[in-house]
Coordinates of C-alpha atoms in Angstrom, one line a residue:
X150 CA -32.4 38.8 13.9
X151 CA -31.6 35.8 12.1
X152 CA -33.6 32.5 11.7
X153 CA -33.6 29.5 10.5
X154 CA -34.4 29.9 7.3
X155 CA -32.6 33.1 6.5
X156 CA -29.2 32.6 4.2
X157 CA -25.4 34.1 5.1
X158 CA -22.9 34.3 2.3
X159 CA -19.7 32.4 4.1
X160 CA -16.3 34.0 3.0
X161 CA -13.0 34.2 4.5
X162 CA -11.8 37.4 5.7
X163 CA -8.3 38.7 3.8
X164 CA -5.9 37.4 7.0
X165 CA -7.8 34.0 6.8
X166 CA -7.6 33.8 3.1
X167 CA -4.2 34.5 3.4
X168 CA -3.2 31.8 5.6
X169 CA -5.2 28.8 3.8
X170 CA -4.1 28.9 0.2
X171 CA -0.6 28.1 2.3
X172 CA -2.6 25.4 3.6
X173 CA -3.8 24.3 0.5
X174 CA -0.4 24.3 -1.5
X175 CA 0.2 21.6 0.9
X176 CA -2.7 19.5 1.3
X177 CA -2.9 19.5 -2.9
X178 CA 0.5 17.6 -2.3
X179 CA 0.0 15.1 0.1
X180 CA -3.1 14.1 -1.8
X181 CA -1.0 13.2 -4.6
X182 CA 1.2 11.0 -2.2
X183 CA -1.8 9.5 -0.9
X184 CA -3.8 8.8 -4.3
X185 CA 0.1 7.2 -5.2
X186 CA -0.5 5.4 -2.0
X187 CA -3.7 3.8 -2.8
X188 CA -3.2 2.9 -6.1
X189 CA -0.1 0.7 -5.0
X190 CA -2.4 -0.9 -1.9
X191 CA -5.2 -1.6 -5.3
X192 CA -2.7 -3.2 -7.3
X193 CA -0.5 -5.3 -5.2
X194 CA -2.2 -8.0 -2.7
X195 CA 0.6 -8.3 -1.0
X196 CA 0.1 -5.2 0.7
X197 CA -3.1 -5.6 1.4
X198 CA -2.7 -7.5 5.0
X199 CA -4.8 -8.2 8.0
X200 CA -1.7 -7.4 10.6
X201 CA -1.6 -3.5 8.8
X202 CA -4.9 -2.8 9.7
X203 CA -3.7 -0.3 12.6
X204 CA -1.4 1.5 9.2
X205 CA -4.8 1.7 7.3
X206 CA -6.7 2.8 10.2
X207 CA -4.4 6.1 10.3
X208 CA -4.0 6.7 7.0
X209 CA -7.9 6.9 6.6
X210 CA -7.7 9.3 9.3
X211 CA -5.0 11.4 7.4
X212 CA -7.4 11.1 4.3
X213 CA -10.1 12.4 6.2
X214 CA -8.3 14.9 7.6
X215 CA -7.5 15.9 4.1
X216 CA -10.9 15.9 2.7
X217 CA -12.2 18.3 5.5
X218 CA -9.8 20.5 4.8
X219 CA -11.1 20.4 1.3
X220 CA -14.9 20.6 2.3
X221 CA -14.3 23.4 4.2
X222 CA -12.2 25.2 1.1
X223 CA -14.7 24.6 -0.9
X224 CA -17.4 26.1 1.3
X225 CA -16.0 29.0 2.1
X226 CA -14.7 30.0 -1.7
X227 CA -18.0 28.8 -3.0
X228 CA -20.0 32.0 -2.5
X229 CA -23.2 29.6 -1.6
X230 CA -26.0 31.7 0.8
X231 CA -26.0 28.9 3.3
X232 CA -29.1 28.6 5.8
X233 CA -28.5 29.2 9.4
X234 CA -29.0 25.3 10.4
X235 CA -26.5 23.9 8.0
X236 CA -24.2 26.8 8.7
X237 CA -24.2 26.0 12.7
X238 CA -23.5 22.1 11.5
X239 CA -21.0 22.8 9.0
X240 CA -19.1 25.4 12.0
X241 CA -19.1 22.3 14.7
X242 CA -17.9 20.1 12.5
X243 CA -14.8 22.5 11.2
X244 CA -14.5 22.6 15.0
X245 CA -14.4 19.3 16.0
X246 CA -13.4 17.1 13.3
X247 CA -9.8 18.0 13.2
X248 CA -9.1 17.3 16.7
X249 CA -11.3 14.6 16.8
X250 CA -9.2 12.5 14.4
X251 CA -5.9 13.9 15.8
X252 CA -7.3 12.2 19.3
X253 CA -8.0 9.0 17.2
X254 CA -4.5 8.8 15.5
X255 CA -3.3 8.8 18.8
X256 CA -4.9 5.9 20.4
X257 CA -4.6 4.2 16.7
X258 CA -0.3 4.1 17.4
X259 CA -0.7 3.0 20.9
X260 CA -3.1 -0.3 19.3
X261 CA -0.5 -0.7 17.1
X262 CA 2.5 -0.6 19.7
X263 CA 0.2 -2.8 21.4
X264 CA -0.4 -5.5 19.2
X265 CA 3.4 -5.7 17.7
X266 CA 4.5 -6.0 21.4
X267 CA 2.0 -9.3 21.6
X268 CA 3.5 -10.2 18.3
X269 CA 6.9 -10.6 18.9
X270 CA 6.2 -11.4 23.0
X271 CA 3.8 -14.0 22.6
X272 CA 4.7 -15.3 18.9
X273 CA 1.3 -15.9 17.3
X274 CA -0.7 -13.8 15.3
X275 CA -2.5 -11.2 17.3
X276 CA -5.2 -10.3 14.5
X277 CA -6.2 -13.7 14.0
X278 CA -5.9 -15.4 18.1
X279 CA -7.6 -12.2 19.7
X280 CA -10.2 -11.2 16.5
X281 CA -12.7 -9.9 19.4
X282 CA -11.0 -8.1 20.9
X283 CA -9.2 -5.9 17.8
X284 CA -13.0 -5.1 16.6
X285 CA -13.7 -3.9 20.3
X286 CA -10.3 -1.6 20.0
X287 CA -11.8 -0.1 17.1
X288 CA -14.7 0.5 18.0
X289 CA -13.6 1.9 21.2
X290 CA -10.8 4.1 20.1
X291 CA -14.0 6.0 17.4
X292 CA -16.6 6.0 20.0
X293 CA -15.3 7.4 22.9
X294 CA -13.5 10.6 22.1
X295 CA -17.0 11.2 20.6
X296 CA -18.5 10.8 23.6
X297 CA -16.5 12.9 25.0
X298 CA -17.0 15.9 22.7
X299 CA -20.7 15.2 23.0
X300 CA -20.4 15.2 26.5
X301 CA -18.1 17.9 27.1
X302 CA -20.5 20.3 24.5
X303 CA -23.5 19.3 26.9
X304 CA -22.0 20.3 30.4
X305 CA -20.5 24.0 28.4
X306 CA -16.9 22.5 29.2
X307 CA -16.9 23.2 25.8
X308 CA -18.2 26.1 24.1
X309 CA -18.3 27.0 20.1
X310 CA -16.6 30.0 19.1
X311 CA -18.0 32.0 15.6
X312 CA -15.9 34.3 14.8
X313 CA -17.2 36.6 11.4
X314 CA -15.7 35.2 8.3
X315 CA -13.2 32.8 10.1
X316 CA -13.0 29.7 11.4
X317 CA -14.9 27.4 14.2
X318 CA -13.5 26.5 16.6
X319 CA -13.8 24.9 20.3
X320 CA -12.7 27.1 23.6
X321 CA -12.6 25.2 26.6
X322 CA -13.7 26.8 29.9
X323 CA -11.6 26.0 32.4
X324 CA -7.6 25.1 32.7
X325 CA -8.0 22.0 34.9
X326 CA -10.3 20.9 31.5
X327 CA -7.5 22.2 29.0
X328 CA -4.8 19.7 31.2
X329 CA -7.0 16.9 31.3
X330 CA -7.9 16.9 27.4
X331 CA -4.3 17.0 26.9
X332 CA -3.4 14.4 29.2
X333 CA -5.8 11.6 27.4
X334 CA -5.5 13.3 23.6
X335 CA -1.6 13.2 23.9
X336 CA 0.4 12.1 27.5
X337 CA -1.1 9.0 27.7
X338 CA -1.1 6.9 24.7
X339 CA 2.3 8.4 23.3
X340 CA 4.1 7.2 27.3
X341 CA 1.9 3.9 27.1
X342 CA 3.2 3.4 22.9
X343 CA 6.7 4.0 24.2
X344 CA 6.7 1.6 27.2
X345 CA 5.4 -1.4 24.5
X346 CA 7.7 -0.6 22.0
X347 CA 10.1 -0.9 24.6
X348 CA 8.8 -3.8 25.8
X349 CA 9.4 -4.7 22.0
X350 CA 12.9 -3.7 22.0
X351 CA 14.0 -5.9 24.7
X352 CA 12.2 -9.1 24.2
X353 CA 14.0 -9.2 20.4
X354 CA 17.4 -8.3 21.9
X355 CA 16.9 -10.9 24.5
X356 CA 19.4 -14.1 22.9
X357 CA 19.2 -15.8 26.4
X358 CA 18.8 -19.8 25.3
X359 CA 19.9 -19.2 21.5
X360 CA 22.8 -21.3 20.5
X361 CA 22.6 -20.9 16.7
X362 CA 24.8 -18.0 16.0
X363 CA 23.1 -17.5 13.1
X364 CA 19.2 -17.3 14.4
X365 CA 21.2 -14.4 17.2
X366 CA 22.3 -13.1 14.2
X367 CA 18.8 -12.7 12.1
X368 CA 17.1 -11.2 15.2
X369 CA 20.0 -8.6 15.7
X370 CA 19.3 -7.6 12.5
X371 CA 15.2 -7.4 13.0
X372 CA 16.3 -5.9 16.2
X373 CA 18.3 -2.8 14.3
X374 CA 15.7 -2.8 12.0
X375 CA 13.1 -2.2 14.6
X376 CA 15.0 0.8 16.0
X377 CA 15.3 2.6 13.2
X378 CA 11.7 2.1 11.8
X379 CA 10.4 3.3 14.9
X380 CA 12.6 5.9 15.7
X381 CA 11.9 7.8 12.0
X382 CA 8.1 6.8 12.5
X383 CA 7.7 8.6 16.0
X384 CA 10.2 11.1 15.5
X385 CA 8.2 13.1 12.1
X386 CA 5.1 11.8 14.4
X387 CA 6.2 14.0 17.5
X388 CA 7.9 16.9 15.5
X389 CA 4.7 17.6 13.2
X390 CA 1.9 16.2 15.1
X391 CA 3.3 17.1 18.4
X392 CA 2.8 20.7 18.5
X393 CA -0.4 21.2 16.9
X394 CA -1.8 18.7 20.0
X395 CA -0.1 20.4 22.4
X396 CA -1.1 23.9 21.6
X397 CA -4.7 23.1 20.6
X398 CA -6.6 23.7 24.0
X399 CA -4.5 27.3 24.2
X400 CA -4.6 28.7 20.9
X401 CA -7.3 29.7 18.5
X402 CA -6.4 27.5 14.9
X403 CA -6.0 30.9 12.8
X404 CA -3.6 32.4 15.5
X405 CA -0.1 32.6 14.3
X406 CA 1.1 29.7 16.4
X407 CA -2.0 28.0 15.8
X408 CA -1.5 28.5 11.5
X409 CA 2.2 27.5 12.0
X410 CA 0.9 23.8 13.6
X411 CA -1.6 23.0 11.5
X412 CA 0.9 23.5 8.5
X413 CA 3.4 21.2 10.0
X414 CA 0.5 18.7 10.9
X415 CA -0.8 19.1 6.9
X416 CA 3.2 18.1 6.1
X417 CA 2.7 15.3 7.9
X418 CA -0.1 14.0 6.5
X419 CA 2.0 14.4 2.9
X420 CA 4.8 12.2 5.0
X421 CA 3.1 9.6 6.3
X422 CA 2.5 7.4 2.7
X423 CA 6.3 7.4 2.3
X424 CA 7.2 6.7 5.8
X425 CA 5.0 3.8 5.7
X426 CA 6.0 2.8 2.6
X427 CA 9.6 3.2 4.1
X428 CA 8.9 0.8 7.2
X429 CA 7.6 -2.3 5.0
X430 CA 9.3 -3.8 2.8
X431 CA 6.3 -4.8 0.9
X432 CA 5.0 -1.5 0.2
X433 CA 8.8 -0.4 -0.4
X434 CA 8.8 -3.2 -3.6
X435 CA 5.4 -1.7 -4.6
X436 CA 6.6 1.7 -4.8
X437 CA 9.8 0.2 -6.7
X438 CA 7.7 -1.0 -9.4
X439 CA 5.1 1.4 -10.0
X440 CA 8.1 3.7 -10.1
X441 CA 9.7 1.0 -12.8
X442 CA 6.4 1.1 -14.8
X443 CA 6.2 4.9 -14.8
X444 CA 9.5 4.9 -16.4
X445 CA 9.1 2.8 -18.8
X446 CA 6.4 4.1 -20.1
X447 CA 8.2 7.9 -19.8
X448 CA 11.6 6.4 -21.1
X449 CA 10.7 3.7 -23.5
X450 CA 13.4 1.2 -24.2
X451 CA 16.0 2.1 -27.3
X452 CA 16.3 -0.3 -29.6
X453 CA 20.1 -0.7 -30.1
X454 CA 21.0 -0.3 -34.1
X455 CA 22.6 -3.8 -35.3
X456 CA 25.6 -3.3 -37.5
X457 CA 25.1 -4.7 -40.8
X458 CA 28.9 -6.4 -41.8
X459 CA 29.5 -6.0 -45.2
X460 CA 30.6 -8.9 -47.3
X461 CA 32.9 -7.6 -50.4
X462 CA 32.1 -9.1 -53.2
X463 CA 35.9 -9.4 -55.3

């Protein structure tokens, strides 16, 4: 029997070794967007705003997600003898951290639904009137789906599952616990983001006491705009986010439909830097001109010969 201080060699079996190099094809490449990403937000201040806070606070979360992944990688190819303590931390974080940051980007588009409805509702800055109240958001939104892991892992709702040379992972005991995790991890805050951005919609098509034909004009536009940033936005959020959420109290993560997910959810996290980049203009003229500098430097500028006219001399 094993204690403490004894040492396992962690390796993947051959199926599970299969299925993550897929997995890290794609995470390799939506690190590069993201390094891209960060770069631009070091370079150019104008990116770099207190009202995108909600945008940052996700993308973290889709760099962390990315760095597990790497972790784990890295631990299980690494051939280390790895004690039984660390071992039982390293298998409840590979259990938990994944969903644990899937239940935070959530609640992180639901703030930001939020605050863009006070935006364009009340017409003042949000981030600066209600300063308070944005920190308690964020700290609320990080604190209590811990809590509830915590909690859940105390009362054996939740119970770890070890299988040999796989990964961790969380089964839940009960159905009625199963419906309720997906109910606040996904029902919730996805209806509640839709009913502000709704809320959104309406109050910028509402022209009721406009007579310049002109202002009508500008917040049709912002309007259209609007539409279409959040309808690209929520629709690669619901078709690769979505179904790694809603399988994830059913299905082990190695199953086939749980592998399948996960890769569409690792896609996303590729996505989001350009869809981002996409829905502000500011990070859209950042992406112009690194993309300018790189070219320049790739395809320097020719220096066009200048014809020498030749004066006769008879």
């Amino acid at each position: 029997m094993l204690n403490n201080t004894d040492c396992v060699v962690m390796i993947w079996s051959n199926d599970a070794a299969g299925k993550v190099k897929s997995l890290f094809v794609i995470c390799i490449i939506a690190s590069i967007f993201h390094l891209i990403f960060q770069l631009n937000l070091i370079a150019y201040s104008s990116v770099r705003q207190r009202s995108m806070q909600w945008l940052y606070a996700y993308l973290i979360t889709d760099f962390m997600l990315l760095i597990r992944f790497f972790v784990l990688y890295a631990y299980r190819w690494s051939s280390l003898c790895v004690p039984h303590l660390l071992r039982t931390i390293i298998c409840y974080y590979e259990a938990m951290f994944d969903s644990y940051l899937n239940l935070l980007q959530s609640y992180i588009l639901l703030a930001l639904n939020i605050c863009r409805y006070f935006q364009v509702a009340r017409n003042y800055n949000v981030y600066l009137a209600k300063k308070h109240l944005i920190i308690l958001g964020h700290i609320l939104i990080y604190i209590l789906p811990l809590m509830y892991y915590v909690i859940a892992l105390l009362v054996r709702e939740l119970i770890l599952e070890r299988p040999q040379n796989d990964a961790c992972d969380f089964i839940f005991m009960s159905i009625t616990n199963q419906i309720i995790f997906l109910l606040f991890s996904y029902f919730i805050p996805v209806i509640a983001a839709f009913i502000f951005l709704l809320l959104s919609l309406k109050h910028v098509r509402n022209t009721d006491g406009i007579q310049t034909q002109h202002i009508i004009d500008a917040r049709l536009k912002y309007h259209r705009q609007l539409i279409i940033q959040s309808i690209v936005f929520y629709a690669l959020w619901l078709l690769f986010w979505s179904p790694y959420l809603l399988l994830f109290p059913f299905y082990y993560r190695h199953s086939m439909a749980g592998t399948i997910t996960q890769a569409l959810s690792y896609v996303s996290l590729g996505l989001d830097p350009i869809v981002i980049a996409a829905l502000d203009v500011r990070f859209l003229r950042a992406w112009r001109s690194t993309y300018n500098r790189i070219m320049q430097h790739i395809r320097p500028t020719r220096v066009q010969p200048i014809r020498a006219e030749i004066i006769p001399t008879y």
